[in-house]
Short mmCIF file of C-alpha atoms in Angstrom, two decimals:
data_model
loop_
_atom_site.label_atom_id
_atom_site.label_comp_id
_atom_site.label_asym_id
_atom_site.label_seq_id
_atom_site.Cartn_x
_atom_site.Cartn_y
_atom_site.Cartn_z
CA MET A 87 -16.79 8.99 17.88
CA LYS A 88 -14.74 9.75 14.78
CA ARG A 89 -15.43 7.70 11.66
CA VAL A 90 -12.96 6.83 8.89
CA VAL A 91 -14.21 4.84 5.90
CA SER A 92 -12.06 3.26 3.22
CA ILE A 93 -13.97 2.96 -0.06
CA SER A 94 -12.06 0.35 -2.03
CA LEU A 95 -12.02 -0.73 -5.64
CA GLY A 96 -11.14 -4.18 -4.29
CA SER A 97 -13.18 -7.22 -3.34
CA SER A 98 -16.02 -6.90 -0.84
CA LYS A 99 -14.86 -10.22 0.64
CA ARG A 100 -12.15 -8.27 2.46
CA ASP A 101 -14.59 -5.87 4.16
CA HIS A 102 -13.98 -5.23 7.85
CA GLN A 103 -14.75 -2.74 10.61
CA VAL A 104 -13.31 -2.15 14.03
CA GLU A 105 -13.39 0.37 16.87
CA ALA A 106 -10.12 1.65 18.28
CA GLU A 107 -8.71 4.52 20.30
CA PHE A 108 -5.84 6.76 19.22
CA LEU A 109 -4.41 9.49 21.47
CA GLY A 110 -7.56 9.43 23.57
CA GLU A 111 -9.88 9.77 20.57
CA LYS A 112 -12.29 6.92 19.74
CA PHE A 113 -12.58 5.85 16.11
CA ARG A 114 -14.81 3.61 14.07
CA ILE A 115 -12.79 2.33 11.11
CA GLU A 116 -14.45 0.65 8.15
CA ARG A 117 -13.47 -0.81 4.81
CA ILE A 118 -16.07 -1.18 2.04
CA GLY A 119 -15.08 -2.99 -1.16
CA THR A 120 -16.90 -2.35 -4.44
CA ASP A 121 -15.69 -5.37 -6.46
CA GLY A 122 -14.07 -3.24 -9.13
CA ASP A 123 -17.14 -1.04 -9.68
CA MET A 124 -15.89 2.54 -9.95
CA GLY A 125 -19.43 3.86 -10.32
CA ARG A 126 -20.38 2.32 -6.98
CA MET A 127 -17.29 3.88 -5.36
CA ILE A 128 -18.44 7.30 -6.54
CA SER A 129 -22.01 6.65 -5.30
CA LEU A 130 -20.81 5.57 -1.85
CA ILE A 131 -18.56 8.60 -1.50
CA ARG A 132 -21.40 10.92 -2.45
CA GLU A 133 -23.72 9.15 0.00
CA LEU A 134 -21.27 9.43 2.92
CA ASP A 135 -19.75 12.79 2.05
CA GLY A 136 -19.99 15.10 5.03
CA LYS A 137 -21.14 12.26 7.31
CA VAL A 138 -17.68 10.82 8.03
CA ASP A 139 -14.43 12.45 9.14
CA ALA A 140 -12.19 11.07 6.41
CA PHE A 141 -12.29 8.79 3.39
CA GLY A 142 -9.51 6.40 2.51
CA LEU A 143 -9.19 5.57 -1.18
CA GLY A 144 -8.55 1.82 -1.23
CA GLY A 145 -7.43 -0.43 -4.05
CA MET A 146 -6.02 2.46 -6.08
CA ASP A 147 -3.72 5.45 -5.78
CA LEU A 148 -4.46 9.09 -6.47
CA TYR A 149 -1.00 9.69 -7.85
CA ILE A 150 2.02 8.08 -9.43
CA ARG A 151 4.86 9.36 -7.24
CA VAL A 152 8.45 9.68 -8.44
CA GLY A 153 10.80 11.72 -6.29
CA SER A 154 9.17 15.09 -5.62
CA ARG A 155 6.85 14.78 -8.63
CA ARG A 156 3.26 13.57 -8.54
CA TYR A 157 1.16 12.56 -11.54
CA LEU A 158 -2.61 12.45 -10.89
CA LEU A 159 -4.23 9.29 -12.27
CA ARG A 160 -7.11 10.14 -14.57
CA ASP A 161 -9.49 7.53 -13.10
CA ALA A 162 -8.69 8.63 -9.53
CA ALA A 163 -9.50 12.25 -10.37
CA ARG A 164 -13.09 11.22 -11.23
CA ILE A 165 -13.50 9.61 -7.80
CA VAL A 166 -11.99 12.45 -5.80
CA ARG A 167 -14.42 14.95 -7.32
CA ALA A 168 -17.29 13.03 -5.64
CA ALA A 169 -16.08 14.12 -2.17
CA ARG A 170 -16.98 17.77 -1.68
CA LEU A 171 -17.00 18.00 2.13
CA THR A 172 -15.01 15.05 3.52
CA PRO A 173 -11.27 14.84 2.85
CA ILE A 174 -10.05 11.82 0.90
CA VAL A 175 -6.55 10.32 1.15
CA ASP A 176 -4.90 7.38 -0.62
CA GLY A 177 -2.21 6.49 1.93
CA GLY A 178 0.58 8.29 0.09
CA GLY A 179 1.37 10.48 3.11
CA LEU A 180 1.95 7.43 5.32
CA LYS A 181 3.82 5.52 2.66
CA ASP A 182 6.24 8.43 2.55
CA THR A 183 6.64 8.62 6.34
CA LEU A 184 5.60 5.48 8.23
CA GLU A 185 7.05 3.07 5.70
CA ARG A 186 10.40 4.87 5.63
CA ARG A 187 10.42 4.63 9.44
CA VAL A 188 9.61 0.91 9.35
CA ILE A 189 12.53 0.10 7.04
CA ASP A 190 14.87 2.17 9.25
CA PHE A 191 13.51 0.45 12.38
CA LEU A 192 13.90 -3.07 10.98
CA ASP A 193 17.46 -2.31 9.89
CA ARG A 194 18.49 -0.44 13.06
CA GLU A 195 17.12 -3.12 15.38
CA GLY A 196 18.73 -5.94 13.40
CA ILE A 197 15.34 -7.55 12.69
CA VAL A 198 16.03 -7.63 8.96
CA GLU A 199 19.47 -7.39 7.40
CA PHE A 200 18.97 -5.42 4.18
CA ARG A 201 22.52 -4.65 3.08
CA GLY A 202 23.37 -6.63 -0.02
CA LYS A 203 20.07 -8.53 0.06
CA ARG A 204 18.00 -8.81 -3.11
CA VAL A 205 14.72 -6.98 -2.40
CA LEU A 206 11.90 -7.15 -4.93
CA LEU A 207 9.66 -4.09 -4.54
CA VAL A 208 6.66 -4.98 -6.70
CA SER A 209 5.78 -1.33 -7.41
CA ALA A 210 8.07 1.56 -6.58
CA VAL A 211 5.69 4.24 -7.91
CA ASP A 212 3.21 3.00 -5.29
CA ARG A 213 5.83 3.17 -2.53
CA PHE A 214 8.57 5.56 -3.53
CA GLY A 215 9.36 6.34 0.12
CA MET A 216 9.98 2.66 0.80
CA ALA A 217 12.11 2.42 -2.36
CA GLU A 218 14.32 5.29 -1.17
CA ALA A 219 14.56 3.81 2.33
CA LEU A 220 15.56 0.38 0.98
CA ASP A 221 18.20 1.97 -1.22
CA ALA A 222 19.51 3.98 1.74
CA VAL A 223 20.05 0.86 3.90
CA GLY A 224 22.04 -0.82 1.14
CA ALA A 225 19.49 -3.25 -0.31
CA ASP A 226 20.05 -4.68 -3.79
CA LEU A 227 16.79 -3.17 -5.01
CA ILE A 228 14.74 -4.64 -7.85
CA CYS A 229 11.72 -2.55 -8.92
CA GLY A 230 8.94 -4.60 -10.49
CA ASP A 231 6.83 -1.79 -11.95
CA LEU A 232 7.23 -2.81 -15.58
CA ILE A 233 6.63 -6.48 -14.73
CA PHE A 234 3.63 -6.29 -12.42
CA GLY A 235 2.11 -2.99 -13.54
CA LEU A 236 2.52 -3.15 -17.33
CA GLY A 237 3.19 -6.85 -18.01
CA ILE A 238 6.65 -6.16 -19.44
CA PRO A 239 9.04 -8.79 -17.99
CA VAL A 240 11.95 -6.42 -17.39
CA PRO A 241 13.18 -5.88 -13.82
CA ILE A 242 14.59 -2.42 -13.03
CA ARG A 243 17.70 -3.09 -10.96
CA SER A 244 18.37 0.17 -9.15
CA LEU A 245 16.55 3.20 -7.80
CA ARG A 246 18.40 5.48 -10.20
CA LYS A 247 17.34 3.45 -13.25
CA PHE A 248 13.79 3.28 -11.94
CA GLN A 249 13.58 7.06 -11.68
CA ARG A 250 14.79 7.50 -15.26
CA VAL A 251 12.17 5.06 -16.57
CA ALA A 252 9.39 6.47 -14.37
CA TYR A 253 9.95 10.09 -15.38
CA LEU A 254 9.52 9.06 -19.02
CA ALA A 255 6.56 6.70 -18.54
CA ALA A 256 4.47 8.35 -15.80
CA PRO A 257 2.86 11.12 -17.92
CA LEU A 258 1.46 8.43 -20.26
CA VAL A 259 0.69 5.74 -17.67
CA ARG A 260 -1.46 8.15 -15.61
CA LEU A 261 -3.93 8.24 -18.52
CA LEU A 262 -4.48 4.46 -18.66
CA PRO A 263 -7.59 2.83 -17.14
CA PHE A 264 -6.62 1.84 -13.61
CA LYS A 265 -7.82 -1.76 -14.08
CA LEU A 266 -4.93 -2.23 -16.54
CA LEU A 267 -2.40 -1.26 -13.87
CA TYR A 268 -3.66 -3.08 -10.76
CA PRO A 269 -5.91 -6.08 -9.98
CA THR A 270 -9.43 -4.96 -9.05
CA GLY A 271 -12.61 -6.79 -8.02
CA LYS A 272 -12.55 -10.52 -8.79
CA GLU A 273 -9.13 -10.18 -10.42
CA GLN A 274 -7.76 -9.88 -6.86
CA GLU A 275 -8.79 -13.49 -6.17
CA LYS A 276 -6.75 -14.93 -9.04
CA ILE A 277 -3.14 -16.05 -8.75
CA ASP A 278 -0.90 -16.21 -11.81
CA ASN A 279 2.55 -17.84 -11.57
CA ARG A 280 4.02 -16.45 -14.79
CA TYR A 281 6.52 -14.20 -12.95
CA GLN A 282 7.61 -16.81 -10.41
CA ARG A 283 11.30 -16.47 -11.22
CA TYR A 284 11.43 -12.88 -9.96
CA TYR A 285 10.08 -13.94 -6.57
CA GLU A 286 12.48 -16.85 -6.37
CA GLU A 287 15.58 -14.77 -7.04
CA ALA A 288 14.65 -12.24 -4.33
CA GLU A 289 15.35 -12.77 -0.64
CA ILE A 290 12.83 -10.14 0.51
CA ILE A 291 9.57 -9.23 -1.25
CA ALA A 292 8.02 -5.85 -0.47
CA GLY A 293 5.08 -3.69 -1.44
CA ASP A 294 1.32 -3.80 -1.86
CA PHE A 295 -0.06 -7.17 -0.73
CA LEU A 296 -2.56 -7.66 -3.55
CA PHE A 297 0.17 -6.95 -6.09
CA ILE A 298 2.37 -9.50 -4.32
CA ARG A 299 -0.40 -12.09 -4.04
CA ARG A 300 -1.45 -11.70 -7.71
CA TYR A 301 1.71 -13.53 -8.84
CA LEU A 302 2.63 -15.48 -5.69
CA PRO A 303 4.36 -18.82 -6.40
CA PRO A 304 3.08 -22.04 -4.74
CA GLU A 305 6.09 -22.09 -2.39
CA LEU A 306 8.60 -19.49 -1.26
CA PRO A 307 10.56 -21.14 1.55
CA GLY A 308 12.62 -18.82 3.72
CA LYS A 309 11.43 -15.55 2.15
CA ILE A 310 10.43 -12.38 4.02
CA ILE A 311 7.44 -10.28 2.96
CA ILE A 312 7.09 -6.61 3.98
CA THR A 313 3.59 -5.35 3.18
CA ASN A 314 0.27 -4.38 4.78
CA THR A 315 -3.51 -4.88 4.46
CA VAL A 316 -3.49 -8.58 5.27
CA THR A 317 -6.34 -10.61 6.74
CA SER A 318 -6.02 -13.67 8.97
CA ALA A 319 -6.75 -15.81 5.87
CA ASP A 320 -3.83 -14.12 4.07
CA VAL A 321 -1.50 -14.95 6.96
CA GLU A 322 -2.56 -18.62 6.83
CA GLU A 323 -2.03 -18.69 3.07
CA LEU A 324 1.48 -17.29 3.37
CA GLY A 325 2.26 -19.90 6.02
CA ARG A 326 1.16 -22.69 3.68
CA ARG A 327 3.49 -21.29 1.03
CA ARG A 328 6.37 -21.72 3.51
CA LEU A 329 7.39 -18.07 3.77
CA LYS A 330 9.58 -17.37 6.75
CA THR A 331 8.39 -13.99 8.04
CA LEU A 332 5.54 -11.56 7.42
CA ILE A 333 6.02 -7.90 8.39
CA THR A 334 3.20 -5.39 8.07
CA THR A 335 3.95 -1.69 8.24
CA THR A 336 0.58 -0.87 9.83
CA PRO A 337 -0.43 -2.33 13.21
CA GLU A 338 -2.86 -5.19 13.76
CA PHE A 339 -6.46 -4.64 14.86
CA HIS A 340 -8.46 -7.78 15.66
CA GLY A 341 -6.46 -10.01 13.31
CA ARG A 342 -6.33 -7.47 10.49
CA SER A 343 -3.79 -4.89 9.40
CA PHE A 344 -5.54 -2.03 7.64
CA GLY A 345 -4.18 -0.23 4.59
CA THR A 346 -2.14 2.94 4.70
CA ASN A 347 -5.10 4.85 3.25
CA VAL A 348 -7.20 4.01 6.34
CA MET A 349 -4.46 4.87 8.81
CA GLU A 350 -3.68 8.11 6.97
CA GLY A 351 -7.36 9.00 7.36
CA VAL A 352 -6.98 8.45 11.12
CA LEU A 353 -3.86 10.62 11.34
CA LEU A 354 -5.42 13.33 9.19
CA THR A 355 -8.41 13.43 11.56
CA LEU A 356 -6.11 13.58 14.60
CA SER A 357 -4.13 16.43 13.05
CA GLY A 358 -7.18 18.70 12.93
CA LYS A 359 -5.90 20.11 9.64
CA ARG A 360 -7.16 20.12 6.08
CA ALA A 361 -5.64 17.41 3.86
CA GLU A 362 -3.70 19.95 1.79
CA GLU A 363 -2.26 21.53 4.95
CA VAL A 364 -0.79 18.37 6.53
CA THR A 365 2.97 18.00 6.14
CA PRO A 366 5.30 15.00 6.54
CA GLU A 367 6.44 16.63 9.80
CA ASP A 368 2.83 16.52 11.06
CA TYR A 369 2.58 12.83 10.26
CA ASN A 370 5.93 12.06 11.84
CA ARG A 371 4.98 13.96 15.00
CA LEU A 372 1.75 11.95 15.29
CA LEU A 373 3.59 8.71 14.58
CA ASP A 374 6.02 9.53 17.39
CA GLN A 375 3.08 10.01 19.77
CA LEU A 376 1.30 6.85 18.61
CA ASP A 377 4.53 4.81 18.71
CA PHE A 378 3.38 2.48 15.94
CA LYS A 379 5.56 -0.58 15.53
CA PRO A 380 5.48 -2.99 12.60
CA ARG A 381 3.67 -6.28 13.07
CA ILE A 382 6.10 -9.20 12.79
CA VAL A 383 4.77 -12.73 12.31
CA ASN A 384 7.16 -15.70 12.17
CA LEU A 385 5.38 -18.07 9.82
CA ASN A 386 7.85 -20.94 9.47
#
């Protein structure tokens, strides 16, 4: 049995494991949260290195991605060095393939009408593929990177403007401690309503779930959320907040949709290639074979 383990900087309260089969291969998939303790992440990776088939890096990214450029985060580089034998992925390969496909699928099938709709993408550097796909289907895209990542209440109101800002900021932002850029550990359990107005003006909210939840208003009637990595408790919470529809880009396993980092670990293992050898075409070929479809939950 293949084993893929996501070592996450996030809360251990979200830990989960499941067994599943993909293309005839049995997998044990696990998620282990370290409550914001980067030292524990490194220790776990060293302990499991060579004993599992792939690591997923959860709760943080390896890179800031803008167009074809990648900027390695300084904190992530420390963690990656701990894995000498087992490949480690952060989900970026699936964000650039699966999530583009999901937006195209939702638009093509008429499940979500994007053209002219205000779509708040909480972090475009985290999901540049989704940002490009939303722009391509005619969404009125609002990138929240300055708001939610740096605490600067300035929405970036087009993909073109986002790229200009990101190319200037990314070389400096990559050097910041990751905890300043993204909620980790117990910070993931807090909800702050200071940016409520940006949620209210959007018709669709997209991106990383913990980023979305960090500033989620008490009520968002009629809104659509496109995300992943939600638990059954998250689904109930969104229902109480009167959202209309939840769409996760990764499929559901026993009431849980795993993160892109976990599923990229699965696809990397299925590919039989080294992490640096896998191409977007490889991922798309495997996705065609797996026939993943987004999970759609009508909440209200």
